[in-house]
CSV table of C-alpha atoms in Angstrom, one decimal:
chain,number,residue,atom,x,y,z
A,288,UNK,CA,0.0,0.0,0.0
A,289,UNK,CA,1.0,3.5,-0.8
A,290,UNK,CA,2.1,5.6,2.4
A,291,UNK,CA,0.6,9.3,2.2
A,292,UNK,CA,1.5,11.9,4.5
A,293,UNK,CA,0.0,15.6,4.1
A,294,UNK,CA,1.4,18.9,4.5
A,295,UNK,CA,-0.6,21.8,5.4
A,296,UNK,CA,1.6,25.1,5.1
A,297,UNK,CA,3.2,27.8,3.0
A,298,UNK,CA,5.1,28.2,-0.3
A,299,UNK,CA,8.5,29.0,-0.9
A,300,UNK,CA,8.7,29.5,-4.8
A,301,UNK,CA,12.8,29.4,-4.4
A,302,UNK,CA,12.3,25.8,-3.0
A,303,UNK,CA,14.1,25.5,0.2
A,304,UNK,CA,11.0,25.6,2.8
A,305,UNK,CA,7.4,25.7,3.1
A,306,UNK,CA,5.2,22.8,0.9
A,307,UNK,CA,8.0,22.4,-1.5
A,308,UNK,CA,10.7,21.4,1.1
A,309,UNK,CA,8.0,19.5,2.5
A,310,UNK,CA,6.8,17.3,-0.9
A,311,UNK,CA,10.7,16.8,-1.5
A,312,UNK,CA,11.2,15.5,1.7
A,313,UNK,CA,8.4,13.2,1.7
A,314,UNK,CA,9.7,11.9,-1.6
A,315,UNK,CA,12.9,11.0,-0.5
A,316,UNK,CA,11.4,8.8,2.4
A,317,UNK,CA,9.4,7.2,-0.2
A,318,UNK,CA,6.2,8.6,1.1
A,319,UNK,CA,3.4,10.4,-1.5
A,320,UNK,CA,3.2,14.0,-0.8
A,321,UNK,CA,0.1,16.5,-0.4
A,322,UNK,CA,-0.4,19.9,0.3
A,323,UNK,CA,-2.8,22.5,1.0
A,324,UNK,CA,-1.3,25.6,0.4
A,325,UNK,CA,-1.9,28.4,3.6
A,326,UNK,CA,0.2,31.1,2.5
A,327,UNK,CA,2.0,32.5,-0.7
A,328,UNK,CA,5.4,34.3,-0.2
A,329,UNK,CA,7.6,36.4,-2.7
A,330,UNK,CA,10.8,35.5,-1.4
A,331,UNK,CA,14.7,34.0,-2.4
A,332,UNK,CA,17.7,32.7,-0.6
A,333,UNK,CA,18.1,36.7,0.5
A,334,UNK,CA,15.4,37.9,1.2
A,335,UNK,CA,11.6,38.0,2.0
A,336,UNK,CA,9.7,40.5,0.3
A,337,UNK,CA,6.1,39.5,1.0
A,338,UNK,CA,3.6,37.1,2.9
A,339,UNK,CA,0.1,37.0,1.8
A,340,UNK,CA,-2.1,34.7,3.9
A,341,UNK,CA,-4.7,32.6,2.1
A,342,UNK,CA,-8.8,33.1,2.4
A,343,UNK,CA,-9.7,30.5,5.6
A,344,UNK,CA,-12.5,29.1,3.2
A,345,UNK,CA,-10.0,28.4,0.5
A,346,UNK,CA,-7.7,26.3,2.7
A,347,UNK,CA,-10.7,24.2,3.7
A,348,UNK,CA,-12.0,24.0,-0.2
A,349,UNK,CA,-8.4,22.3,0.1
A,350,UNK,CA,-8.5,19.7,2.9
A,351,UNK,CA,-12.0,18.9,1.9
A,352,UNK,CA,-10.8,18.1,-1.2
A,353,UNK,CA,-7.4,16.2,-0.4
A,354,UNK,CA,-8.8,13.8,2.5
A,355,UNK,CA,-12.4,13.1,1.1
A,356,UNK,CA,-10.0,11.2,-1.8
A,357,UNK,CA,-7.1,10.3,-0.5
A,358,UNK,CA,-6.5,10.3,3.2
A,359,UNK,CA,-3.3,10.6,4.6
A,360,UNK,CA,-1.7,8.3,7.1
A,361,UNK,CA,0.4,11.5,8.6
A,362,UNK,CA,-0.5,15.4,8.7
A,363,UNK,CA,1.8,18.5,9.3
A,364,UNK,CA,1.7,21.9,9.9
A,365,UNK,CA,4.1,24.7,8.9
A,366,UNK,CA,3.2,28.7,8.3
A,367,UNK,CA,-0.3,28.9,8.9
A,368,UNK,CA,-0.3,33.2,9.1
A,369,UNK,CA,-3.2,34.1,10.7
A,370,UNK,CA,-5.9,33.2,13.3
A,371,UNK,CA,-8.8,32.5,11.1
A,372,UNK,CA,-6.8,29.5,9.2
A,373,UNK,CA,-5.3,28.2,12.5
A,374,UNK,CA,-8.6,28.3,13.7
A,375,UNK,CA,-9.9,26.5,10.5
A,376,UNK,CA,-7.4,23.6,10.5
A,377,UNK,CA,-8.0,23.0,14.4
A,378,UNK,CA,-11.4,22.8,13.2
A,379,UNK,CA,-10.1,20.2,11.0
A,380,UNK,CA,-8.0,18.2,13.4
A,381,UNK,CA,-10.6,17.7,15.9
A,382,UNK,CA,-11.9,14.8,13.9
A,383,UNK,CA,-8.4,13.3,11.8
A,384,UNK,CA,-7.1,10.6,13.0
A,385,UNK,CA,-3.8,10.4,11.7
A,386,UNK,CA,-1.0,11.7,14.0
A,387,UNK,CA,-0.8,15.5,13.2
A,388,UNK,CA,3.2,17.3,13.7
A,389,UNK,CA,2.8,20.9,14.5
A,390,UNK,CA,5.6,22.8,13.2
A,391,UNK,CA,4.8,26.2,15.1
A,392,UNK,CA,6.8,28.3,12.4
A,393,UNK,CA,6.6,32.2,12.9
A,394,UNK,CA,9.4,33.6,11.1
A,395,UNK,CA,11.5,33.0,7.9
A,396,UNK,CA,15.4,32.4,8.0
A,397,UNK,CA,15.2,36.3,7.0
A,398,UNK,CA,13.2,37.3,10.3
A,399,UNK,CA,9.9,37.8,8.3
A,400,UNK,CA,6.3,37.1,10.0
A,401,UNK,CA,4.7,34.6,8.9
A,402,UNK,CA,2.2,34.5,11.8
A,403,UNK,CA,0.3,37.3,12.6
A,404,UNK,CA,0.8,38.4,16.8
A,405,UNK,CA,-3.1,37.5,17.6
A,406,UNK,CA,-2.5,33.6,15.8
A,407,UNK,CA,-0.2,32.8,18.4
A,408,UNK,CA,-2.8,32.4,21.2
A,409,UNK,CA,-5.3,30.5,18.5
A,410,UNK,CA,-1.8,28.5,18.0
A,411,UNK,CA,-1.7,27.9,21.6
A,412,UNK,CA,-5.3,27.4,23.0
A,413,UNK,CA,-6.5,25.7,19.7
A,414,UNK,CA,-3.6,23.3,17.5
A,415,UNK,CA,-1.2,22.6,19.5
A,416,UNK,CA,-4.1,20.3,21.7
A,417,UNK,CA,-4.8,18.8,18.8
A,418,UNK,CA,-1.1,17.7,18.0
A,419,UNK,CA,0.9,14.7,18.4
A,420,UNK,CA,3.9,16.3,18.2
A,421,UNK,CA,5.3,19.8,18.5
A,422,UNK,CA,8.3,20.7,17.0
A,423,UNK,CA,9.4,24.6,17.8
A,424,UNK,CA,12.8,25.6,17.7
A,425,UNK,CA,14.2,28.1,20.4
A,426,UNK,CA,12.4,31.4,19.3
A,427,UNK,CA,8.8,29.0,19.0
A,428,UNK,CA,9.6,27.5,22.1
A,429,UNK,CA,9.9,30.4,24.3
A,430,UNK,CA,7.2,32.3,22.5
A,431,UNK,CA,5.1,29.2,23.6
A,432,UNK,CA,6.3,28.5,27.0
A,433,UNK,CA,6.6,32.3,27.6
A,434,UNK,CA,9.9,31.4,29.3
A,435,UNK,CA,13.8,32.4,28.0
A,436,UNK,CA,15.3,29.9,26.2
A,437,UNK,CA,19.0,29.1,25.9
A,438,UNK,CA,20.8,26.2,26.9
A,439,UNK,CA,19.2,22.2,27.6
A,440,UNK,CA,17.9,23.1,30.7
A,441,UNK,CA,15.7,25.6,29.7
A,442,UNK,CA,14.5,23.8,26.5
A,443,UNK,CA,13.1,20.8,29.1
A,444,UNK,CA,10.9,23.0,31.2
A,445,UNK,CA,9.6,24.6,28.0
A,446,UNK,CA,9.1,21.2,26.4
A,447,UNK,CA,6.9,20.4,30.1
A,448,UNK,CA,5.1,23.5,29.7
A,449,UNK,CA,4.4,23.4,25.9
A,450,UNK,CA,3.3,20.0,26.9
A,451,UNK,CA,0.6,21.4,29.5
A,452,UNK,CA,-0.9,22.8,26.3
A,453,UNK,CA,-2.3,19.3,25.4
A,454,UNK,CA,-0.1,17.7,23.0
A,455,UNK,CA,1.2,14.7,23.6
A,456,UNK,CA,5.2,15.2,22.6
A,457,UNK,CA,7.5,18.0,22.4
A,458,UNK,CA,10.3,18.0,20.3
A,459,UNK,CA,12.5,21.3,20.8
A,460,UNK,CA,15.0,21.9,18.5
A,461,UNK,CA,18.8,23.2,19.5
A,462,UNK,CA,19.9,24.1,16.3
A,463,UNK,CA,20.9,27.5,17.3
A,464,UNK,CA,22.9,26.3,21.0
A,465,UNK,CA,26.7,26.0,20.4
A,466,UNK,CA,28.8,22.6,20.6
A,467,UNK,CA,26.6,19.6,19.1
A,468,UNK,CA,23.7,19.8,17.5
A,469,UNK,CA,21.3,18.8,20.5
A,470,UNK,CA,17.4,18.5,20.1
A,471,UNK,CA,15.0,17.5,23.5
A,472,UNK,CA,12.1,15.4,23.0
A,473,UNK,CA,9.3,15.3,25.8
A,474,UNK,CA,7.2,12.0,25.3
A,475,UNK,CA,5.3,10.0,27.7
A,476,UNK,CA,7.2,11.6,31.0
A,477,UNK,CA,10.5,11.3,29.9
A,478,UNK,CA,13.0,13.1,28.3
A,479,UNK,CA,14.7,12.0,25.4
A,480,UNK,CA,18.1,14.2,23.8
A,481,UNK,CA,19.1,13.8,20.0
A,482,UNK,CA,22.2,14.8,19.4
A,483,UNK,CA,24.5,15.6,16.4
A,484,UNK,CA,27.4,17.1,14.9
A,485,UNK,CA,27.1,20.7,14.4
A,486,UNK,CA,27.7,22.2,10.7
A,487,UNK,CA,28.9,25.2,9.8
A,488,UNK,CA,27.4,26.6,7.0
A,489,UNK,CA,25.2,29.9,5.6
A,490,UNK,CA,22.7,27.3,3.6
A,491,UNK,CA,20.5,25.6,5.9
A,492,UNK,CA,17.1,27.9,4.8
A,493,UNK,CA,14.0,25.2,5.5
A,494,UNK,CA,16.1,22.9,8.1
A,495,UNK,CA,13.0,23.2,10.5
A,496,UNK,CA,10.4,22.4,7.4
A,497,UNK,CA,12.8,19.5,6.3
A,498,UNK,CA,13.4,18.3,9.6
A,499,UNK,CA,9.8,18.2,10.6
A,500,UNK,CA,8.7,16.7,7.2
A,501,UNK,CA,11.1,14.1,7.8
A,502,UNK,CA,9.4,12.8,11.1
A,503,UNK,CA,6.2,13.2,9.4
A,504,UNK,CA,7.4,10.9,6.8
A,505,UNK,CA,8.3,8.2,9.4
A,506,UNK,CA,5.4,8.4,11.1
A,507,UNK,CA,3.7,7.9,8.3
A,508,UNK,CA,5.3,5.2,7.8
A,509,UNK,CA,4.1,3.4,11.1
A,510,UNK,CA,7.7,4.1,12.7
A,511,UNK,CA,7.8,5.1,16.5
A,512,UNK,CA,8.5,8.3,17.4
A,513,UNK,CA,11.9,7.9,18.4
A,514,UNK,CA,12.8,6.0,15.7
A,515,UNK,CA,11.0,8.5,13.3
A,516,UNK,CA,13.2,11.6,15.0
A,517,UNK,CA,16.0,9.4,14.6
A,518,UNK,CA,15.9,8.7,11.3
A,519,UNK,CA,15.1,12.7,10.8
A,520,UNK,CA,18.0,13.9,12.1
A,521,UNK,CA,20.2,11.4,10.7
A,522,UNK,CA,18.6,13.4,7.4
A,523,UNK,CA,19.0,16.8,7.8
A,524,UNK,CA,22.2,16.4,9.3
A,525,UNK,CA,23.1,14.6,6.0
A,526,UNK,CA,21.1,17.3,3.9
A,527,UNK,CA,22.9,20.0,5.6
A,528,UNK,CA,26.6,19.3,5.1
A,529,UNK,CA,25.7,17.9,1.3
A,530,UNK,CA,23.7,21.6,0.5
A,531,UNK,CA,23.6,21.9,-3.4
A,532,UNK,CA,25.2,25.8,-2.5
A,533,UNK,CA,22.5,27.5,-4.6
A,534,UNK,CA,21.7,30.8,-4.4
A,535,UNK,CA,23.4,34.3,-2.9
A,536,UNK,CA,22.2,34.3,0.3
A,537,UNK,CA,21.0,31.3,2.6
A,538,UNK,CA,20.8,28.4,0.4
A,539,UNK,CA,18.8,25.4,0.5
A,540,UNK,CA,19.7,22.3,2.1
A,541,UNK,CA,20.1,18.8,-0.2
A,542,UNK,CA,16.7,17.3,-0.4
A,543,UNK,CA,18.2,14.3,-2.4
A,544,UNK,CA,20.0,13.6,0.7
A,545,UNK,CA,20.7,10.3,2.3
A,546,UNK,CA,17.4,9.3,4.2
């Protein structure tokens, strides 16, 4: 049987994050890709120069149409910009059954909004209960926790209190720490760390959409969640120091990499 998985975010038309990242990334885990497309963006390795948010009713014309055909065995969430979608894919996700990854993404590699200030609370109070994992990096995760966040210790209390929000794992990403590349997951009580070797280099534009898409992939799959974020960061960690090197600014990570 053909493994599906779902991606319910933005697009990047220079191909390094959002639904494109996504579909590639799906594709190299062998999984068949969908989207439904929240957000458009006029934006390159350099820069971001615009975000235009998607008509609520239009992303739901979208999942209507997607999962009354061809159901997904995994969902997951990227830019979702404004209140009125969150609030219409929560609406959603109160009746899939197919475990749902919340990427809380806020703002490009360039510092750009992609959320709008009030979406964050919808974010909070609505998705994030309905997710099965959560997968913020440090800027998400204290925006979420409403804590500081800045070395291992703090990103386990804000996995707990993201947690207390109703999901039922918490993955928080340490890309942006120094020394090794260390990411916390909080599942079932316990805390779990990932670790890898930390790569210096300007292209890693969509690591958190790659990343995410890549445990979305597993799960898909019917892997277990550790073994899902395993195999993940095993992949971006491969995609990272094999980036392709296109563009002027921050390039895209290989998509073709090892998975």
């Amino acid at each position: 049987m053909t493994v599906t998985a779902l991606t319910i975010a933005g697009s990047d038309p220079s191909g390094g994050a959002g639904i494109q990242a996504d579909l590639k990334t799906f594709h190299q885990f062998g999984v068949y890709g969908m989207s439904v497309v929240t957000l458009l963006t006029v934006q390159n390795t350099q820069r971001v120069v615009s975000v235009d948010p998607l008509d609520p009713s239009y992303v739901v014309k979208q999942l209507e149409a997607v999962i009354e055909d061809i159901p997904p065995n995994a969902v997951k969430t990227g830019a979702l910009g404004t209140a009125a979608i969150i609030e219409a894919v929560s609406a959603w996700a109160e009746h899939a059954t197919a475990p749902l990854v919340v990427d809380p993404v806020m703002i490009s590699k360039h510092g750009a909004a992609l959320i709008a200030e009030d979406a964050r609370e919808a974010l909070r109070r609505l998705l994030l209960p309905q997710a099965f994992l959560v997968t913020p990096n440090l800027h998400e995760a204290a925006a979420l926790a409403a804590i500081e966040v800045g070395d291992e210790r703090s990103m386990e209390e804000a996995a707990r209190r993201i947690a207390a929000l109703g999901c039922q794992a918490v993955l928080v990403k340490g890309g942006h720490l120094s020394g090794d590349a260390a990411d916390i997951l909080f599942y079932e009580g316990r805390m779990e760390r990932f670790t890898a070797r930390r790569i210096s280099s300007r292209h890693t534009h969509g690591t958190g959409c790659t990343y995410s898409a890549a445990i979305t992939a597993g799960l898909a799959k019917g892997q277990q969640l550790t073994e899902a974020i395993g195999a993940a960061k095993r992949y971006i960690t491969n995609a990272i120091a094999t980036a392709p090197g296109l563009g002027h600014g921050c390039g895209p990570v290989n998509h073709q990499a090892e998975s």
